[in-house]
GROMACS .gro file of C-alpha atoms in nm:
model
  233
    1UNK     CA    1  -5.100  13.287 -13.813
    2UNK     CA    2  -5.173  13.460 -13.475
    3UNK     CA    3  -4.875  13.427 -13.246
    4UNK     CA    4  -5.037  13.340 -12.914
    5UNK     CA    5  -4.678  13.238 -12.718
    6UNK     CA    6  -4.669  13.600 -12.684
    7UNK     CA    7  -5.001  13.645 -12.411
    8UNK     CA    8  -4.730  13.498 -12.134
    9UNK     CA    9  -4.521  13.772 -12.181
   10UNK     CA   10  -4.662  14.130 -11.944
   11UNK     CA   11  -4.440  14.358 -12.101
   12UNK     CA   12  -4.158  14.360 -12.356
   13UNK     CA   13  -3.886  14.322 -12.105
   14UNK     CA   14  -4.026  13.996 -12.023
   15UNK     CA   15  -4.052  13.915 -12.399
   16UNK     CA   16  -3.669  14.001 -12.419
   17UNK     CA   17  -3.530  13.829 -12.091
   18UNK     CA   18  -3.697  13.482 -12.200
   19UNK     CA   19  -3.463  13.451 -12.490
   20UNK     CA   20  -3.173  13.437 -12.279
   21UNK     CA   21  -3.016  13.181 -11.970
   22UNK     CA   22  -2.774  13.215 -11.694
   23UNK     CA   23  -2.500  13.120 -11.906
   24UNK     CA   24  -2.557  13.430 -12.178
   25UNK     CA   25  -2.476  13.649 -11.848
   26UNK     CA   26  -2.189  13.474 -11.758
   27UNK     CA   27  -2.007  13.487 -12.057
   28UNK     CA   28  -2.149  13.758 -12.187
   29UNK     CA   29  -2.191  14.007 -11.909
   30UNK     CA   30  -2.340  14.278 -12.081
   31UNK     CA   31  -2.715  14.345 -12.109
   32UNK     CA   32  -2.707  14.545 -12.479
   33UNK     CA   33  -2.427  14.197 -12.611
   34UNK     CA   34  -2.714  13.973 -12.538
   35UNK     CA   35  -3.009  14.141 -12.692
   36UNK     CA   36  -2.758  14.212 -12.974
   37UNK     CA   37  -2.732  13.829 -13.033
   38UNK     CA   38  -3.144  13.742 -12.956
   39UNK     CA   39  -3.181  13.994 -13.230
   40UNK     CA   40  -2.992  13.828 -13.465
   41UNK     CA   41  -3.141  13.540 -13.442
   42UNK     CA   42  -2.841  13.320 -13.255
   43UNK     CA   43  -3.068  13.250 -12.944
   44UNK     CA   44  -3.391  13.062 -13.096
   45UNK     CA   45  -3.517  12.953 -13.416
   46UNK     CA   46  -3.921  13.160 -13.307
   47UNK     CA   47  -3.966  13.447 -13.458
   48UNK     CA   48  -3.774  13.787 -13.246
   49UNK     CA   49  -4.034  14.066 -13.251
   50UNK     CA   50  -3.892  14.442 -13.260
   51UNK     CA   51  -4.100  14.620 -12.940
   52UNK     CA   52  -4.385  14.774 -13.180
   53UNK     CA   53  -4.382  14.423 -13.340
   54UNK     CA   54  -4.444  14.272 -13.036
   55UNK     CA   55  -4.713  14.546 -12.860
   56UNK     CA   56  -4.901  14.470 -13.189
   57UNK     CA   57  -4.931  14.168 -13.162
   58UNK     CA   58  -4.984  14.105 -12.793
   59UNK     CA   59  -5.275  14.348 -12.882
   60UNK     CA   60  -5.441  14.104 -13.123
   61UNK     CA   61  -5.380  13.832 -12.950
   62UNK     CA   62  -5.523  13.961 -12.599
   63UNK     CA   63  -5.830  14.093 -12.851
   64UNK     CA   64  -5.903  13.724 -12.976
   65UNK     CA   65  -5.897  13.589 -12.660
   66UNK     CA   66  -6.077  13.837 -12.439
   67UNK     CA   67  -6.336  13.984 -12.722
   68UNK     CA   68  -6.480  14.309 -12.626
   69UNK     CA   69  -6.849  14.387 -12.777
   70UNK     CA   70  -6.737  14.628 -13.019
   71UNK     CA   71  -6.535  14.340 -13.191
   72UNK     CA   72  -6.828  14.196 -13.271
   73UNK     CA   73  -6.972  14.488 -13.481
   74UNK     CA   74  -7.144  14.371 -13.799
   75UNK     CA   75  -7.035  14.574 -14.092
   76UNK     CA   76  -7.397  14.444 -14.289
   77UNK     CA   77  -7.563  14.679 -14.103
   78UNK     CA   78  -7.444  14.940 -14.319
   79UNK     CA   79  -7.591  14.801 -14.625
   80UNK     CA   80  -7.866  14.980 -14.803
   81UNK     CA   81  -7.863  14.843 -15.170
   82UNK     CA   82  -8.040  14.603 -15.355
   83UNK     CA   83  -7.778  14.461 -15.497
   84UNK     CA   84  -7.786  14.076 -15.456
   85UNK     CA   85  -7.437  13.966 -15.405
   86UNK     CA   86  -7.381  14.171 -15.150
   87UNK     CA   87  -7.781  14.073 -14.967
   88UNK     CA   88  -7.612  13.739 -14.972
   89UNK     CA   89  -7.332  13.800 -14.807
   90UNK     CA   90  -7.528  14.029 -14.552
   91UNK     CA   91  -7.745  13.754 -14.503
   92UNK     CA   92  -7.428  13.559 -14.429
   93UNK     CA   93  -7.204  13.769 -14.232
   94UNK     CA   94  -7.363  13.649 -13.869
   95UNK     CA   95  -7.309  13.291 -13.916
   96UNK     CA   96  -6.933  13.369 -14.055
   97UNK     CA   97  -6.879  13.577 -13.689
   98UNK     CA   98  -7.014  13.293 -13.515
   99UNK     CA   99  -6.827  13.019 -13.743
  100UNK     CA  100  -7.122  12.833 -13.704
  101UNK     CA  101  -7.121  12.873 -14.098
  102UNK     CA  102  -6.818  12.930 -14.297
  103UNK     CA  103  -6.857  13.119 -14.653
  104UNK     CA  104  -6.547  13.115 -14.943
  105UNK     CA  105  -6.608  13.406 -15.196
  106UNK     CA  106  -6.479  13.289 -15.566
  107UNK     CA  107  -6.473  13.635 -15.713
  108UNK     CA  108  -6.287  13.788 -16.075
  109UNK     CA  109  -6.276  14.079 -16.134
  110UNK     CA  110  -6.129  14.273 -16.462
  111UNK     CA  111  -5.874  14.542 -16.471
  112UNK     CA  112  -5.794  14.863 -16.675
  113UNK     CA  113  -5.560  14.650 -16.860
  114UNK     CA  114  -5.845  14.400 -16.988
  115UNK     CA  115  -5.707  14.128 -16.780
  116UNK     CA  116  -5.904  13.947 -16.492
  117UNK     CA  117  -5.836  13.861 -16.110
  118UNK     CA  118  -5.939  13.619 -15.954
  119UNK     CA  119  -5.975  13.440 -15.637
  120UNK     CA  120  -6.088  13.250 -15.356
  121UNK     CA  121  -6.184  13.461 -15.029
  122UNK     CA  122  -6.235  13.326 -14.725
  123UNK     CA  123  -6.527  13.558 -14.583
  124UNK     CA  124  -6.457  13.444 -14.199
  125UNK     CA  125  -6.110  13.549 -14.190
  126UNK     CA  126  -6.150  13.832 -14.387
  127UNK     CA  127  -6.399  14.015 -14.161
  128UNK     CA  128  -6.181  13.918 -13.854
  129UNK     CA  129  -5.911  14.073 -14.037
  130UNK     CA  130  -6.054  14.402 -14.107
  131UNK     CA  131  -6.224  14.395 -13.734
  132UNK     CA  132  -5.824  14.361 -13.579
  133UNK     CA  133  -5.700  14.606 -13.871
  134UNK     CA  134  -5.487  14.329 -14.007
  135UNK     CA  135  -5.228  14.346 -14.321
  136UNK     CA  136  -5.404  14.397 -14.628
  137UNK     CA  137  -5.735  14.429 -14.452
  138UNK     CA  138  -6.086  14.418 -14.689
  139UNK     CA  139  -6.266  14.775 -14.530
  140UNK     CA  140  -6.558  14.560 -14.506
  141UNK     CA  141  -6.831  14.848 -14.404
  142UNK     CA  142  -6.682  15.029 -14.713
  143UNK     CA  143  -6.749  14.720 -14.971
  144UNK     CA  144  -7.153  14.680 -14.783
  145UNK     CA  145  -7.219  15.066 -14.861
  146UNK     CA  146  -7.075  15.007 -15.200
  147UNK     CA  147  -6.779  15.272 -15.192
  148UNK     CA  148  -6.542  15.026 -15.234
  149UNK     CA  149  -6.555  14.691 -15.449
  150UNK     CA  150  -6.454  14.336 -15.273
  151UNK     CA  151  -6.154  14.243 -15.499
  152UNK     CA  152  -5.947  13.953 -15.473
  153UNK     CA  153  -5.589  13.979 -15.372
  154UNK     CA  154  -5.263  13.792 -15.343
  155UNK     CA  155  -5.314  13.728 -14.956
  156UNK     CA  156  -5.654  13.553 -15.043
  157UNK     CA  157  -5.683  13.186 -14.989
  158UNK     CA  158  -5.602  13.175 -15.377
  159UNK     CA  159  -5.510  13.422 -15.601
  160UNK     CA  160  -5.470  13.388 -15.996
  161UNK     CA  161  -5.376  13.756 -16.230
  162UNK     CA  162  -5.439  13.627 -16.548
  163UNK     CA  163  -5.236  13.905 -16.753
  164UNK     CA  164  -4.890  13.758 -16.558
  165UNK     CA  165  -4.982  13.397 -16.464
  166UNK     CA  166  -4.909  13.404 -16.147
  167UNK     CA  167  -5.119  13.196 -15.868
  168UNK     CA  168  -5.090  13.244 -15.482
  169UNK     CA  169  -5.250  12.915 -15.274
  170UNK     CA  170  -5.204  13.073 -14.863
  171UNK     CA  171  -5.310  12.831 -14.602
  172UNK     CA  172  -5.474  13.038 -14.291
  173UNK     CA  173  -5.646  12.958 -13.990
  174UNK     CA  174  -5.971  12.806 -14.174
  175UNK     CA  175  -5.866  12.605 -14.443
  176UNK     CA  176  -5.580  12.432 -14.592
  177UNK     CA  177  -5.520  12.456 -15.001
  178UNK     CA  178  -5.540  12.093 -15.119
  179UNK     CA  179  -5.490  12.045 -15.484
  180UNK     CA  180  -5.690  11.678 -15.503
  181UNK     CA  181  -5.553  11.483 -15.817
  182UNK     CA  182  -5.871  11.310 -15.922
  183UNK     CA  183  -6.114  11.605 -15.826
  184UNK     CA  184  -5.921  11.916 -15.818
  185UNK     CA  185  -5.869  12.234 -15.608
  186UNK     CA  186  -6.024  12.196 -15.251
  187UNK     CA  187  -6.069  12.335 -14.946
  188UNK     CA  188  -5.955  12.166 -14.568
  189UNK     CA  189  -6.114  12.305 -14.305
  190UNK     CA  190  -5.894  12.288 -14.026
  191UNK     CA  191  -6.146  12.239 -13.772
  192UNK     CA  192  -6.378  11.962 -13.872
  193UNK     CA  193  -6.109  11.821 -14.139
  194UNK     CA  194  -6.365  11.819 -14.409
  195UNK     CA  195  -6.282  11.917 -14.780
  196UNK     CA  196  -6.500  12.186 -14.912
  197UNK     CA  197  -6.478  12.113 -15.313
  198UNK     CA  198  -6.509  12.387 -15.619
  199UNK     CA  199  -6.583  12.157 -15.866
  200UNK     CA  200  -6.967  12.140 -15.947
  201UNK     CA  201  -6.885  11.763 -16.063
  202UNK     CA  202  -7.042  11.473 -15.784
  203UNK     CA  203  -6.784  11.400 -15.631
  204UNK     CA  204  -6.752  11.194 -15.265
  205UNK     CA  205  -6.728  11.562 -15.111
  206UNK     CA  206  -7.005  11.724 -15.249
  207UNK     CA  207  -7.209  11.709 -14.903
  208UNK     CA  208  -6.963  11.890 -14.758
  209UNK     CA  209  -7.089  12.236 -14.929
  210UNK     CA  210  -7.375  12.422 -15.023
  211UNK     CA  211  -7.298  12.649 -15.397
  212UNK     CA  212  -7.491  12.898 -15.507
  213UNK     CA  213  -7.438  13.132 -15.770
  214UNK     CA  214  -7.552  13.502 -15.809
  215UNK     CA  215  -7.545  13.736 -16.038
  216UNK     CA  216  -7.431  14.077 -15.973
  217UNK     CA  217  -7.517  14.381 -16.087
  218UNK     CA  218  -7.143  14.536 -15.928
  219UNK     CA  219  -6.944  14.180 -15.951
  220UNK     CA  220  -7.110  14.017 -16.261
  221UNK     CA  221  -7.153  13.623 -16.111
  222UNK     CA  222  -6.988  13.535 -15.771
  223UNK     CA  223  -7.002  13.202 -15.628
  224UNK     CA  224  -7.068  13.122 -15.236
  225UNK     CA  225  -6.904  12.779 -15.110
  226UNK     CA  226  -7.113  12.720 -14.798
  227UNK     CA  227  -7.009  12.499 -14.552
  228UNK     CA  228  -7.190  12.426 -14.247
  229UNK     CA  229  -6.894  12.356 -13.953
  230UNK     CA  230  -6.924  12.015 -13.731
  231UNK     CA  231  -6.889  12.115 -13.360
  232UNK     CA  232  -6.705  11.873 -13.159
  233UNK     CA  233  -6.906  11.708 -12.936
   0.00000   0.00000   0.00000
């Protein structure tokens, strides 16, 4: 989640000075004995960014809220192929940008080992992740010329690795992981509240998405959860 208390701050000085109050000075005169103790987490229960930490981040921040025109570079351009999972998501990629339309990638892939992958990717917040060079970032004009493949991971919305049974549900800024007890795993999205469903039962949600499937000549069948995004009005 993008830390946007830090755009306040000019400078990492500034960042430094707000975790401490008169009082810290007059019982603890010295400068380095204060920083010591905002380091260590006695001042304030917020995260305490190191300085590269916190130029970092200011930098993403100040990038979402003031986007320049190369932030907006759309890395479908670079496809070439015929391949028709990737056409689909190239057909989908401006509407993702815009969040007028928000796609979720159910993807598995299978490894040297024989074992599958598999997960949930939310296409949104993984271009914008890759655009900002984020942690574990999808290189997104890589996957559209096909020199990489799109592969789920751990940091995905959800994650299964079927060789060591171990699932990863991560909430982010689109969606929150709802496991529904009548109609299974489901989608929030954050903005319009609305549950985007997997199941292809009928189910009181099913309005709420548009599935297709595709086959694949480089991913085999991937499924695209569609879901169109109510503005406020």
């Amino acid at each position: 989640m993008t830390d946007f208390s830090i755009a306040k701050f000019n400078n990492y000085q500034e960042y430094l000075h707000s975790f401490t109050t008169v009082e810290d000075f007059r019982y603890l005169p010295f400068h380095k004995t204060v920083i010591t103790l905002t380091k260590l987490g006695y001042r304030e229960h917020r995260t305490f960014y190191e300085e590269d930490e916190f130029l970092n981040v200011k930098k993403q921040v100040e990038q979402l809220l003031n986007p320049t025109v190369s932030a907006q570079i759309y890395y479908s351009q670079y496809f070439k192929g015929t391949d028709p999972a990737l056409w689909a998501l190239a057909e989908r990629e401006h509407g993702n940008v815009q969040q007028e339309i928000l796609t979720i990638i159910f993807l598995e892939i299978s490894g040297r080992s024989g074992f599958s992958k598999s997960g949930y990717i939310d296409f949104e917040a993984s271009l914008r992740n890759y655009r900002f060079k984020g942690p574990n970032a999808v290189d997104w004009k890589a996957v559209f010329e096909e020199r990489k493949l799109l592969k789920p991971q751990p940091s995905d919305i959800v994650f299964y690795d079927w060789k060591t049974r171990k699932i990863f549900a991560n909430d982010n800024d689109n969606y929150t992981v709802v496991a529904h007890p009548e109609h299974g795993l489901m989608f929030a999205h954050k903005g319009d509240h609305k549950n985007i469903p997997v199941t292809t039962k009928k189910n009181p949600f099913s309005s709420n998405v548009r599935r297709s499937m595709i086959r694949s000549n480089l991913y085999g069948f991937i499924i695209l959860y569609d879901h169109h995004v109510r503005k406020k009005t």
